Coordinates of C-alpha atoms in Angstrom, one line a residue:
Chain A
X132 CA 107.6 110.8 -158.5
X133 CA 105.5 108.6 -156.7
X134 CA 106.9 105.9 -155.2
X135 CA 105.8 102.9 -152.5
X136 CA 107.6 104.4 -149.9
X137 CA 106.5 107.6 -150.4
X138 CA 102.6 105.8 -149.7
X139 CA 103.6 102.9 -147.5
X140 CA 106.4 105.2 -145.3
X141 CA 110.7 104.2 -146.4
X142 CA 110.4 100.9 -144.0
X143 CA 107.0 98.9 -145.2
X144 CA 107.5 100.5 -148.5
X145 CA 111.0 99.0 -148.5
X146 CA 109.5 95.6 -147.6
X147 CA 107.3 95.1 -150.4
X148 CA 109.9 96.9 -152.8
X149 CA 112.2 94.3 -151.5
X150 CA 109.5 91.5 -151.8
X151 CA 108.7 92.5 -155.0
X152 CA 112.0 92.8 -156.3
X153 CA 112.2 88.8 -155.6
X154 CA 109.7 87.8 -156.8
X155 CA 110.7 89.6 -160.1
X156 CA 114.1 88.0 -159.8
X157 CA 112.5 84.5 -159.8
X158 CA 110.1 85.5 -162.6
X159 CA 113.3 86.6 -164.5
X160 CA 115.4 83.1 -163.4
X161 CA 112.9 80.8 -164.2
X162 CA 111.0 82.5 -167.6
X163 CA 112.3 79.8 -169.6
X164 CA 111.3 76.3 -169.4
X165 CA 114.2 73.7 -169.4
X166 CA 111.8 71.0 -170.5
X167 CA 111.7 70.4 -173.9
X168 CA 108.2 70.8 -175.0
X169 CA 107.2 68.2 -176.8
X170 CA 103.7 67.3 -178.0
X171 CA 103.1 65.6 -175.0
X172 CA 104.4 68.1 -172.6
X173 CA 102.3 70.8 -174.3
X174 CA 99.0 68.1 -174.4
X175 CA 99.2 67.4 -170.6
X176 CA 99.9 71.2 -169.9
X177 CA 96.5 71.7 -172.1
X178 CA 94.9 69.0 -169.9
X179 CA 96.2 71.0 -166.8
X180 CA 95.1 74.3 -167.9
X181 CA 91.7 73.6 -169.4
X182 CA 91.4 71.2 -165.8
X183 CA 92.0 73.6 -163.8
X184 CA 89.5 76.2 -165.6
X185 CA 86.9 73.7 -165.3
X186 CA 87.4 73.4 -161.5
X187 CA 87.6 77.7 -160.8
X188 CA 84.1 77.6 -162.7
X189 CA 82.7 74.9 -160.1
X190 CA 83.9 76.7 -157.1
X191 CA 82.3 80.0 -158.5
X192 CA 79.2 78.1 -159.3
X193 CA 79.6 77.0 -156.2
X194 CA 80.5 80.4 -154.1
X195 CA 77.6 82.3 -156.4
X196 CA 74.2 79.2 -155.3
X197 CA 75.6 79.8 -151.8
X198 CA 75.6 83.8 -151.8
Chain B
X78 CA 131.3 25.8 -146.3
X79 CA 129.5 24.1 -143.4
X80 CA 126.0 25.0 -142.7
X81 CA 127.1 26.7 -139.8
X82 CA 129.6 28.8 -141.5
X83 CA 126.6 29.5 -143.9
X84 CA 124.4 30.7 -141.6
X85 CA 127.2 32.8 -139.6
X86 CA 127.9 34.4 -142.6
X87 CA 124.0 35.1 -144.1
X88 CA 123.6 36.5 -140.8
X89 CA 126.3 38.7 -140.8
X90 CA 125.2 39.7 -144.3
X91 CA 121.7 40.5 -143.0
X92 CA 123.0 42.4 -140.2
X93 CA 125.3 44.8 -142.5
X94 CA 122.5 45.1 -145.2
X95 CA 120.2 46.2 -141.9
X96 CA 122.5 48.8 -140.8
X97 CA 122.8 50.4 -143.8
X98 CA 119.1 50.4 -144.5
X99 CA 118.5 51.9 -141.0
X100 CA 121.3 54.6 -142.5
X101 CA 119.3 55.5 -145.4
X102 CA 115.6 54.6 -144.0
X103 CA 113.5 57.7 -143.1
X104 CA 111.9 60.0 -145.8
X105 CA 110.1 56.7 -146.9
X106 CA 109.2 55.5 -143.9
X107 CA 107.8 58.7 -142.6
X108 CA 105.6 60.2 -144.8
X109 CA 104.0 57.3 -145.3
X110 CA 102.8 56.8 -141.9
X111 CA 102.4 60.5 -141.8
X112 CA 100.2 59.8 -144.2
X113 CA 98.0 58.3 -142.0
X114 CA 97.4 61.5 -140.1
X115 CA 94.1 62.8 -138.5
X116 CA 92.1 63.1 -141.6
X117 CA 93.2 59.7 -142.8
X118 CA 92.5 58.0 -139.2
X119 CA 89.3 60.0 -139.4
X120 CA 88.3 58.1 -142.9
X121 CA 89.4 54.3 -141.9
X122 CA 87.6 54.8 -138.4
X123 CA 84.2 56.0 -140.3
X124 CA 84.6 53.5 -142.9
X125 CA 84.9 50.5 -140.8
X126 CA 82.1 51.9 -138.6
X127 CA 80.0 52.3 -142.1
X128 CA 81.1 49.2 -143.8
X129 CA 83.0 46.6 -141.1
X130 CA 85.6 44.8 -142.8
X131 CA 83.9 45.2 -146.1
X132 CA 86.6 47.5 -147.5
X133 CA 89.8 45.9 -146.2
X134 CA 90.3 44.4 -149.9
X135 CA 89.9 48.0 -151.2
X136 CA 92.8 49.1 -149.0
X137 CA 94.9 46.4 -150.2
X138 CA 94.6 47.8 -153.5
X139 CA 96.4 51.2 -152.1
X140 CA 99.8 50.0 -151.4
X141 CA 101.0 49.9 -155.1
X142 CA 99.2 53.2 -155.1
X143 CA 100.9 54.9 -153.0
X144 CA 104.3 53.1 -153.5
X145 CA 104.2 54.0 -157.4
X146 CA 103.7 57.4 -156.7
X147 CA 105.9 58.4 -153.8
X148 CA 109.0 55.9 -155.7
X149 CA 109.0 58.3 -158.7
X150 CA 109.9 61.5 -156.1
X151 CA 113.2 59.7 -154.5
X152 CA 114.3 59.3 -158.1
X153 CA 113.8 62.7 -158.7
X154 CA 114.8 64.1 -155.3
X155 CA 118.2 62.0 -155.4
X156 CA 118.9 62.4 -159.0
X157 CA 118.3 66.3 -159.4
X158 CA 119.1 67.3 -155.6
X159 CA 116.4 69.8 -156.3
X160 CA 113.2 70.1 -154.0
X161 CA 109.4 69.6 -155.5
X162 CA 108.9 73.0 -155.8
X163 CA 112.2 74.0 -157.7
X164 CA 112.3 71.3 -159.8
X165 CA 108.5 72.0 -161.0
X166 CA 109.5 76.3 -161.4
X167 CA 112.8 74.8 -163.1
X168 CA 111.3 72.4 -165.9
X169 CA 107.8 74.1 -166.4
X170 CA 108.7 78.0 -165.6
X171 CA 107.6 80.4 -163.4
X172 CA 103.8 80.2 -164.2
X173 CA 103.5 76.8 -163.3
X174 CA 105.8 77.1 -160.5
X175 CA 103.9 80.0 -158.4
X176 CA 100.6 78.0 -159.3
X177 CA 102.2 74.7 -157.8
X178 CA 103.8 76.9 -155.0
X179 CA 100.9 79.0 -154.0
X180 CA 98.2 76.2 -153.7
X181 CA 100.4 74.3 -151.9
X182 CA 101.2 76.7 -149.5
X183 CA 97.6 76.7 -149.5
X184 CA 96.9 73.2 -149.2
X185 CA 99.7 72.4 -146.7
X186 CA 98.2 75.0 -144.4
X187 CA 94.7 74.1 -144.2
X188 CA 95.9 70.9 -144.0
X189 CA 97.9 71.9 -141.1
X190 CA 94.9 73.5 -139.4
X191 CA 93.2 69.8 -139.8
X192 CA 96.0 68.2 -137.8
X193 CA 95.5 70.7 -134.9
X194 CA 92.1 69.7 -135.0
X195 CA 92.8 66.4 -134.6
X196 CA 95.2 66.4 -131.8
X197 CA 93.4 68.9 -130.0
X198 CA 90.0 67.2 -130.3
X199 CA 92.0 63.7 -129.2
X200 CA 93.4 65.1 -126.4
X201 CA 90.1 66.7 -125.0
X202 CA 89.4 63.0 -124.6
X203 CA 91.5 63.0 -121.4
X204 CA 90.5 66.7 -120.4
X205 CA 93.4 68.5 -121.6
X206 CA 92.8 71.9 -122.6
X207 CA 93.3 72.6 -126.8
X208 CA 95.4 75.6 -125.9
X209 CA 97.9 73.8 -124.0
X210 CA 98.0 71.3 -126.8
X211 CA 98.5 73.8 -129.3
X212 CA 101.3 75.3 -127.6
X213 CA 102.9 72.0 -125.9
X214 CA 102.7 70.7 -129.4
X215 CA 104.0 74.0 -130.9
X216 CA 107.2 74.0 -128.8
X217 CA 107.9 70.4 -129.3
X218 CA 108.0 70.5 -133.2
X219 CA 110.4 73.9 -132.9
X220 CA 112.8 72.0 -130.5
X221 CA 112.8 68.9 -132.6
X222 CA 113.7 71.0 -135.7
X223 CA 116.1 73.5 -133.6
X224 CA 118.5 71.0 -132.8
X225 CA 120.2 71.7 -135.7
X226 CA 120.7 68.3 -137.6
X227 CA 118.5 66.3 -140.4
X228 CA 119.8 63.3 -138.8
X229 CA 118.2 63.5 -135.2
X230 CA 115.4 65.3 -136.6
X231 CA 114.3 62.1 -138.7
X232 CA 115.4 59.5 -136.0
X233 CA 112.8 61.2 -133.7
X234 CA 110.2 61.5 -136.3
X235 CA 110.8 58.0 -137.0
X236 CA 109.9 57.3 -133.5
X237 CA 106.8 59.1 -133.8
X238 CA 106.0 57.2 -136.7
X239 CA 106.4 53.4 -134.5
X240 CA 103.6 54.8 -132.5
X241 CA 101.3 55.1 -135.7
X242 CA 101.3 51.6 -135.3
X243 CA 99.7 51.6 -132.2
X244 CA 96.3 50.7 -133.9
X245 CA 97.9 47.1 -134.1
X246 CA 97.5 45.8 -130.7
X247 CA 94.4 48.1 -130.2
X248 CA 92.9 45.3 -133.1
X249 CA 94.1 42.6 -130.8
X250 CA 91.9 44.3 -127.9
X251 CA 88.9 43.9 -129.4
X252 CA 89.1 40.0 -130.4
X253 CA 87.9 40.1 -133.6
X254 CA 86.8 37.1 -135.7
X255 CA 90.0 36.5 -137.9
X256 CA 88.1 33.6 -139.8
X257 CA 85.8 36.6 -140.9
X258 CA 88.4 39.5 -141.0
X259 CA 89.6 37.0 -143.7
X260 CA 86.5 35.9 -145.7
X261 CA 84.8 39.8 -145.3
X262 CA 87.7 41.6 -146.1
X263 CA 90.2 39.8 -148.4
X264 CA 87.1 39.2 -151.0
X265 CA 86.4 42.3 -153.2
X266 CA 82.9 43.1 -153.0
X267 CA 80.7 46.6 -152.6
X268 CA 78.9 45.6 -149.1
X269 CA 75.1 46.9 -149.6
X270 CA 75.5 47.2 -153.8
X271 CA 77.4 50.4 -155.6
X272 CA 75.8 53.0 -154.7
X273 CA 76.7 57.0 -154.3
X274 CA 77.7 56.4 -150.4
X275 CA 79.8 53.8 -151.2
X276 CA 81.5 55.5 -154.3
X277 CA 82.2 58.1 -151.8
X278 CA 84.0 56.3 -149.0
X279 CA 86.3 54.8 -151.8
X280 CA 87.1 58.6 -153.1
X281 CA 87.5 59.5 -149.8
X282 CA 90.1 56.4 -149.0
X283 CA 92.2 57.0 -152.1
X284 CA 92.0 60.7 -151.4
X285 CA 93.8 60.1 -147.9
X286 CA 96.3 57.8 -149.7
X287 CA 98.1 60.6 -151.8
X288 CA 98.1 64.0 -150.9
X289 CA 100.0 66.7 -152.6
X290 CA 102.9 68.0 -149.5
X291 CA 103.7 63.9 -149.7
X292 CA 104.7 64.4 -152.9
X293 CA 107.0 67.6 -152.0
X294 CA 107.7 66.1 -148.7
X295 CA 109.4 62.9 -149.4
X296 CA 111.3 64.9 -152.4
X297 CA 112.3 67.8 -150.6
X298 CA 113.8 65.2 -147.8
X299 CA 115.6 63.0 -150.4
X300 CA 117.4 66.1 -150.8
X301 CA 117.9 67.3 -147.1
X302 CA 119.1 63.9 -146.2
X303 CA 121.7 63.7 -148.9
X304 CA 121.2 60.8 -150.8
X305 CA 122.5 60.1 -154.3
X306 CA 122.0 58.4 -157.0
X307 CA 123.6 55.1 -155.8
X308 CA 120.8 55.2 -152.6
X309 CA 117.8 55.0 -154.6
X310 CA 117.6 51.4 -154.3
X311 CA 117.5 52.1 -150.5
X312 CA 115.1 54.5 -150.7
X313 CA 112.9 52.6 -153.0
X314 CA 112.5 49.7 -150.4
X315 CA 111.8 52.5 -147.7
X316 CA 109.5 54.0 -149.4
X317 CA 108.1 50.1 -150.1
X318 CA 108.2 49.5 -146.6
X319 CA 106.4 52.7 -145.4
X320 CA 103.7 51.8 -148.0
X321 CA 103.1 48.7 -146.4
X322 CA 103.2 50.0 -142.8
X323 CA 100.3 53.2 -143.9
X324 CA 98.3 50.0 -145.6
X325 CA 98.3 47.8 -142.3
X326 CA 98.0 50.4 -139.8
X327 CA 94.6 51.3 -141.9
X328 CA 93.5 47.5 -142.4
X329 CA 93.7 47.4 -138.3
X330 CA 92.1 50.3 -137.8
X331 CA 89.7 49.0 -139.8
X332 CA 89.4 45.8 -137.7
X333 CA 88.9 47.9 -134.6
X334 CA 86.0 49.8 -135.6
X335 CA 84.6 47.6 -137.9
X336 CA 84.3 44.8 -134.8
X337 CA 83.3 47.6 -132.3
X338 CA 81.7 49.9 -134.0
X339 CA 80.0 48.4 -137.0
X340 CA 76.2 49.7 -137.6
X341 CA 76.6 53.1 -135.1
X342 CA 76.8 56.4 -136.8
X343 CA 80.4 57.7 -136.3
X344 CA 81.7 61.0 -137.9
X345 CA 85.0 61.4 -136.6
X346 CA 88.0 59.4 -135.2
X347 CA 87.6 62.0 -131.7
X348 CA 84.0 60.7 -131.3
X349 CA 84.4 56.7 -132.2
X350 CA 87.6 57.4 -129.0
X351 CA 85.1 58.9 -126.7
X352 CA 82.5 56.0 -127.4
X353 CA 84.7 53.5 -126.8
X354 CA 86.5 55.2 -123.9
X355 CA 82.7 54.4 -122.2
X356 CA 83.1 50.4 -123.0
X357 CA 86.4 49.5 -122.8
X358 CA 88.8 52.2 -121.7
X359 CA 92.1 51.2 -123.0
X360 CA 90.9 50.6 -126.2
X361 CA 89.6 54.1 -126.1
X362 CA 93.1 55.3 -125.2
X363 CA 94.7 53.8 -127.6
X364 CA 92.6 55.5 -130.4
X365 CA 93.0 58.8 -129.0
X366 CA 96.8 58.5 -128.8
X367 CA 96.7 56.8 -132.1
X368 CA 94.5 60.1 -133.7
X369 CA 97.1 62.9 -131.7
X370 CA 99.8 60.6 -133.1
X371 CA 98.6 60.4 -136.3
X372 CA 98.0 64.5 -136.5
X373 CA 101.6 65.2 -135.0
X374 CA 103.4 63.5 -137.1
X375 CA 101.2 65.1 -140.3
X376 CA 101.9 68.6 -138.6
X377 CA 105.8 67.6 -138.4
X378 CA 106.0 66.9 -142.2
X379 CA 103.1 69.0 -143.4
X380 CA 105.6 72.2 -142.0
X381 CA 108.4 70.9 -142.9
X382 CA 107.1 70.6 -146.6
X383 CA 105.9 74.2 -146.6
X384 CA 109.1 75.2 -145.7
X385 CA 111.2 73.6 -147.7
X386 CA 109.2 74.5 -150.5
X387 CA 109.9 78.4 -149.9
X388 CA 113.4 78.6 -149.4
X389 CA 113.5 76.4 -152.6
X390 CA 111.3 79.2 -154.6
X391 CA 113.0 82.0 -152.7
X392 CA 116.3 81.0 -153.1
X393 CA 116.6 81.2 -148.9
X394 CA 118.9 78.6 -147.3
X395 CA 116.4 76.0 -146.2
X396 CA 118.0 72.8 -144.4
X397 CA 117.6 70.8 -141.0
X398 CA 121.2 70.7 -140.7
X399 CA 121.5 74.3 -140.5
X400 CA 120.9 76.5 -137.6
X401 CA 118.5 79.9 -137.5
X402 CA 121.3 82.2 -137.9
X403 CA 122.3 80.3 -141.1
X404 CA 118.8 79.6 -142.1
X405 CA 116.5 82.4 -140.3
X406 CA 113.9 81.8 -142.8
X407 CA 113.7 78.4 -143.3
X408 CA 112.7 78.1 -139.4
X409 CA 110.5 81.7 -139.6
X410 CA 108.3 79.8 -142.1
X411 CA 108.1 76.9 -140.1
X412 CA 106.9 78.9 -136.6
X413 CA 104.6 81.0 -138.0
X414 CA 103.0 77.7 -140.4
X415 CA 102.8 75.8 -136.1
X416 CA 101.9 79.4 -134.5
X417 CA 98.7 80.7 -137.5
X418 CA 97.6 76.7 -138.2
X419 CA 97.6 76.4 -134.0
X420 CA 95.7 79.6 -133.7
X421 CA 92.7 79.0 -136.3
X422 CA 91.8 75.9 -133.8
X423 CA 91.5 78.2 -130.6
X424 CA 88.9 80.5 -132.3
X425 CA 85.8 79.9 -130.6
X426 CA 83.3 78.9 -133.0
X427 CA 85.8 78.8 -136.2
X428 CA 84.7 77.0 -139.5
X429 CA 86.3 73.8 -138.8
X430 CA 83.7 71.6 -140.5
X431 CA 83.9 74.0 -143.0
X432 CA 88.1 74.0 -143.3
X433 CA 88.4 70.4 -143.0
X434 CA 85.9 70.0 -146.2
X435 CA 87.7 73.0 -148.2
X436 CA 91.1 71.2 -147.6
X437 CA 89.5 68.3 -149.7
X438 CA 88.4 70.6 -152.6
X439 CA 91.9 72.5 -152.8
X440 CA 93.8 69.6 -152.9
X441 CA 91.9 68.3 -155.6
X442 CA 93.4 71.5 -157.8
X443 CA 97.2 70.6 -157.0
X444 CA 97.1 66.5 -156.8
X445 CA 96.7 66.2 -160.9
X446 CA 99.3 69.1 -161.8
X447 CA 101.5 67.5 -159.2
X448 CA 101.3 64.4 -160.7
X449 CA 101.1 65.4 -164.0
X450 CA 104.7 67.0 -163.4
X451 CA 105.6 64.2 -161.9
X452 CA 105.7 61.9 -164.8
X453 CA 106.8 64.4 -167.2
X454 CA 109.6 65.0 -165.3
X455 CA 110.4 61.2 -164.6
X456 CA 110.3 61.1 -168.4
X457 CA 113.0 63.7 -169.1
X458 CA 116.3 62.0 -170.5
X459 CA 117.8 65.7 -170.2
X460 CA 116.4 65.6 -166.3
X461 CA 117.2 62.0 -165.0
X462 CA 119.3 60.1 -167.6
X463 CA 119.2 56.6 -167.0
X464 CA 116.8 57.1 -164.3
X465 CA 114.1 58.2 -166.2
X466 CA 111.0 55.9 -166.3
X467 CA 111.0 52.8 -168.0
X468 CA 107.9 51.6 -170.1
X469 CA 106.3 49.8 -167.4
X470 CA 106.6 52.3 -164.8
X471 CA 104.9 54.4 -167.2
X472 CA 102.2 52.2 -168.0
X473 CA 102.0 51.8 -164.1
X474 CA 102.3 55.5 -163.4
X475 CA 100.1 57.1 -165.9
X476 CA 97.3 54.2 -164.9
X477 CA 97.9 55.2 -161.2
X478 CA 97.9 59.2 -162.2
X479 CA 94.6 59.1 -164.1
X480 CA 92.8 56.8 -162.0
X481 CA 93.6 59.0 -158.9
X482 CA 93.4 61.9 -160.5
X483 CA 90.0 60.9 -161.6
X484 CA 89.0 59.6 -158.4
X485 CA 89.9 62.8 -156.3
X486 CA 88.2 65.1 -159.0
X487 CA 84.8 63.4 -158.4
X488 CA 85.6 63.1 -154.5
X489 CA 86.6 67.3 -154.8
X490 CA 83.3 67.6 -157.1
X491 CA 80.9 65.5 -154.4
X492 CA 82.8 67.3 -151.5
X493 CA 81.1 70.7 -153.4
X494 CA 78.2 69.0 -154.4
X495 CA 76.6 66.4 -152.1
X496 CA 73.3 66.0 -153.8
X497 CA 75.3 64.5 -156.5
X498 CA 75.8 61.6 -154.3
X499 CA 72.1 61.4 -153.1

C-alpha cells in the first residue's frame, strides 16, 4: 500500500501524517456550529461569502491585466 | 465632614480607584497605540504634509471608531475566555474558522514585514545598519516574551507604548499657530474640494484605525491577562483611554508635519525624518524614534497575535505566563514570525513597495468577516448572556461595521486599481 512515508521517507512522512491528522481533529471538533443560525446569521454569512467572491474575482482580474 | 476630611478622603478614593486601573490597564492601552505603528505614522505624516491641519477634525471622528470596535472584543475576550480565533472556529465552524485563521496569519505577517520596514528604514536615519536592527530588535522581543510572565511582559510594552507619545512635544518643537491648529482643524471641511485624492487619504486614515490582528490582539490578551467578567468595566475605560491616546498622538503628528512640511511631496514617515533631520535635528530625531517606536511596538503585538491565534486553533498551550518547555510552540511561532518577517527586509531589492500595498488589499478580505463575527457574536444570548449587546451598541456597531467595512473595500479596491482615483 502506498503510504506518505513510503514517498516522503518514515520522518517527514510522519510530519505531515501528524499535521494532517490535526488538522483533521480540528475539522472533526469544530464541524458543528454552536451559533444558532438564525436568518440573520445565515444573511451576514451570505454577505460574507458572496463579499468575499467578489474580491478573489478583482484580484484575478487584477493578477490576469498584469500578466 | 469638613472639607478637609472631604478632600483626604476623594483623594484616597482616587488613589485606590488608580491602582486598580493600573492593575487591569494594558491590552487597551496597548494596542491602541500599537495601532499607531509604522504604516499608521506613515499615513498621518503624508496626510499632514498633503493636507496641513485640514484633516485633524476627520481624526476626531476615529476615536468612537476605534473605541466601539475594540470595546466589543474585551467583552468577548473576558466573558468567553476564548481567544479571536477559537471563539470564531467555535461559533461559525471550521470553514470559517481556517478562512479567519489562514488570512490572518497572512495579514499579521505581511504586516509584520511592514514594521521591519519601518524600524529599519528609521533607524538608517542615524546610520545603523538594517541587519543589526533586525536582529537587535529580534532578540529584544524574544527576551521580553521569555521571561516567562504576562505581567512584566505588558508593563514593558506599556512602556514602549509612553514613547508613542513622543510625537507630543515634537509638535511643541515646531511652534505651530494654535489659533489656526484650532480654526483649520476642529472645522470639518474637504481642503481643495472632494475629490478622488482626498477620498483616498480618508480610506487610508480609517484603514490604519482598525486592523484585523487588533481585533485578535486585544481579545486574545483579555484572555492571557485573566480578566473576568467583573473587569470589563476596567477594560472598557482602557480600551477608552488607549483610543484617545492613538487619536492624539495622530492629531500631533499631524501638527508636526502639517506646520513643517505642508506643500512638499512626502511618501513616507523615514523620508519626512530625513528632511527634517537637515532643518532642525531634534525634531528629526524625534520622528525617527517615534516611526522605530511606532513599528516595535506593532511587531510586539502583531506576533503576539499570530501566536496566540495558533495555539488557540491547534489546541497548543499558548500563554505569556508559561515558559518554552511548557509552551514550545507558542514561542516557536513567535521566533520564526520575528526571524521570516526580519529576513524579507534584508533581501536586497525585495518588493517592499509592493508588500506594503498587498498588506492593504489582504486586510481588506479579513476586516469585514472579522467584524461581521464580531457583532454576531456580541449578539449571542447563548455566548455572552447579559453581556451581549444592547440596542444602541448595535445601532452604533453595525453603523461603525458597515461604514468601515465600506470604507476599507473601496481603499482595498483603489489600492488595486489607482486609475479609479484619477
Amino acid at each position: 500500500m502506498v503510504t506518505i512515508e513510503s514517498i516522503l521517507g518514515i520522518r517527514i512522512g510522519g510530519i505531515i501524517r501528524g499535521w494532517a491528522d490535526k488538522i483533521h481533529e480540528i475539522n472533526k471538533k469544530y464541524e458543528k456550529p454552536r451559533i444558532t443560525m438564525s436568518r440573520g446569521v445565515r444573511l451576514a454569512l451570505l454577505f460574507l461569502r458572496l463579499y468575499l467572491i467578489l474580491l478573489v474575482l478583482l484580484l484575478g482580474y487584477k493578477f490576469w491585466t498584469l500578466l | 465632614m469638613d472639607l478637609g476630611s472631604t478632600l483626604f478622603y476623594k483623594y484616597q478614593r482616587f488613589i485606590k480607584v488608580l491602582k486598580i486601573y493600573l492593575l487591569l490597564a494594558g491590552p487597551g492601552l496597548i494596542v491602541m497605540l500599537a495601532d499607531n505603528d509604522a504604516g499608521g505614522i506613515t499615513t498621518y505624516t503624508v496626510t499632514g504634509a498633503k493636507y496641513g491641519y485640514g484633516l485633524i477634525w476627520f481624526l476626531l471622528l476615529l476615536l468612537p471608531v476605534a473605541y466601539v470596535v475594540q470595546e466589543m472584543t474585551v467583552r468577548l475576550g473576558a466573558v468567553t475566555k476564548r481567544g479571536h480565533a477559537e471563539a470564531i472556529f467555535d461559533a461559525f465552524g471550521s470553514f470559517w474558522g481556517w478562512f479567519s485563521f489562514l488570512d490572518l496569519a497572512l495579514v499579521n505577517w505581511l504586516t509584520l514585514v511592514t514594521e521591519f520596514i519601518g524600524m529599519t528604514a528609521a533607524l538608517a536615519i542615524f546610520g545603523i545598519n538594517p541587519l543589526i536592527t533586525v536582529v537587535i530588535v529580534s532578540i529584544v522581543m524574544m527576551l521580553m516574551v521569555l521571561q516567562g510572565k504576562y505581567w512584566t511582559w505588558e508593563k514593558i510594552a506599556m512602556l514602549f507604548a509612553a514613547l508613542n507619545i513622543v510625537y507630543i512635544p515634537a509638535a511643541f518643537l515646531v511652534h505651530p499657530s494654535v489659533g489656526q491648529v484650532l480654526s483649520v482643524g476642529l472645522i470639518p471641511h474637504f481642503p481643495g474640494g472632494f475629490n478622488g485624492t482626498l477620498f483616498f487619504f480618508l480610506m487610508a486614515n480609517i484603514g490604519t484605525t482598525i486592523a484585523p490582528w487588533m481585533i485578535f490582539f486585544q481579545q486574545s490578551a483579555v484572555v492571557d491577562k485573566g480578566m473576568k467578567e467583573k473587569d470589563i468595566p476596567w477594560g472598557q475605560v482602557d480600551t477608552l483611554i488607549g483610543s484617545a491616546f492613538t487619536v492624539l498622538v495622530a492629531i500631533f503628528l499631524v501638527v508636526v508635519t502639517g506646520t513643517v512640511l505642508y506643500g512638499s511631496e512626502v511618501e513616507s514617515a523615514a523620508q519626512a525624518a530625513s528632511v527634517m533631520m537637515a532643518t532642525n535635528p531634534w525634531l528629526g530625531t524625534f520622528i525617527a524614534i517615534g516611526l522605530f517606536n511606532a513599528g516595535f511596538l506593532g511587531a510586539i503585538c502583531i506576533s503576539l497575535a499570530s501566536s496566540w491565534a495558533f495555539g488557540e486553533v491547534f489546541g497548543w498551550a499558548h500563554s505569556l505566563n508559561m515558559k518554552i518547555r511548557e509552551a514550545p510552540w507558542f514561542y516557536i511561532c513567535y521566533l520564526l514570525a520575528l526571524v521570516t518577517a526580519g529576513s524579507v527586509v534584508l533581501i536586497p531589492n525585495a518588493p517592499l513597495v509592493l508588500i506594503t500595498l498587498f498588506v492593504q488589499v489582504i486586510a481588506v478580505t479579513l476586516l469585514p468577516a472579522a467584524l461581521v463575527f464580531l457583532i454576531l457574536l456580541l449578539n449571542n444570548e447563548e455566548i455572552m448572556g447579559k453581556y451581549r449587546n444592547t440596542t444602541w451598541q448595535n445601532i452604533a456597531g453595525a453603523t461603525i461595521v458597515i461604514a468601515i467595512i465600506i470604507l476599507s473595500t473601496l481603499y482595498g479596491i483603489t489600492t488595486l486599481f489607482p486609475e479609479l482615483i484619477g
